[in-house]
Amino acid sequence: GYVLYPGKLTRAPSFRIGCIGAIGPDDMAGMVVVAASVLREMGLMET
């Protein structure tokens, strides 16, 4: 699974991405999909 944490260092809507442990290409591909979904939800990326 993935956990996106709310950003705390800015007033602008943001989130943080972190990694604990070993990750591979499939993990990164999945994270890109999740991050794109969040960016669209935040209105920062066009659909």
C-alpha atoms as one frame of an Amber mdcrd trajectory, in Angstrom:
protein
   0.000   0.000   0.000   0.864   3.662  -0.140   0.591   6.413   2.423   0.618
  10.067   1.390   1.140  12.477   4.247  -0.181  16.035   4.214   2.489  18.667
   3.748   3.127  20.795   6.822   5.782  23.252   5.679   3.676  25.392   3.355
   0.255  26.997   3.245  -0.296  25.650  -0.275  -2.016  22.265  -0.608   0.732
  19.660  -0.702   1.683  16.130   0.273   4.867  14.252   1.072   6.101  10.951
  -0.317   8.477   8.772   1.685   9.962   5.304   1.471  10.893   2.819   4.143
  12.518  -0.357   2.904  13.383  -1.779  -0.491  11.324  -0.720  -3.491  11.396
  -1.933  -7.068  10.185  -0.810 -10.491   6.660  -2.160  -9.945   6.410  -0.276
  -6.646   7.454   2.968  -8.335   5.022   2.457 -11.229   2.195   2.010  -8.719
   3.277   5.107  -6.815   3.190   7.192 -10.001  -0.426   6.100 -10.559  -1.365
   6.987  -6.973   0.460  10.336  -7.077  -1.260  11.266 -10.363  -4.639  10.483
  -8.804  -3.880  12.726  -5.828  -2.641  15.553  -8.072  -5.878  15.372 -10.094
  -7.960  15.352  -6.894  -6.078  18.431  -5.658  -6.708  20.194  -8.978  -2.989
  20.334  -9.758  -3.094  18.021 -12.785  -5.522  17.900 -15.678  -7.463  14.711
 -16.318
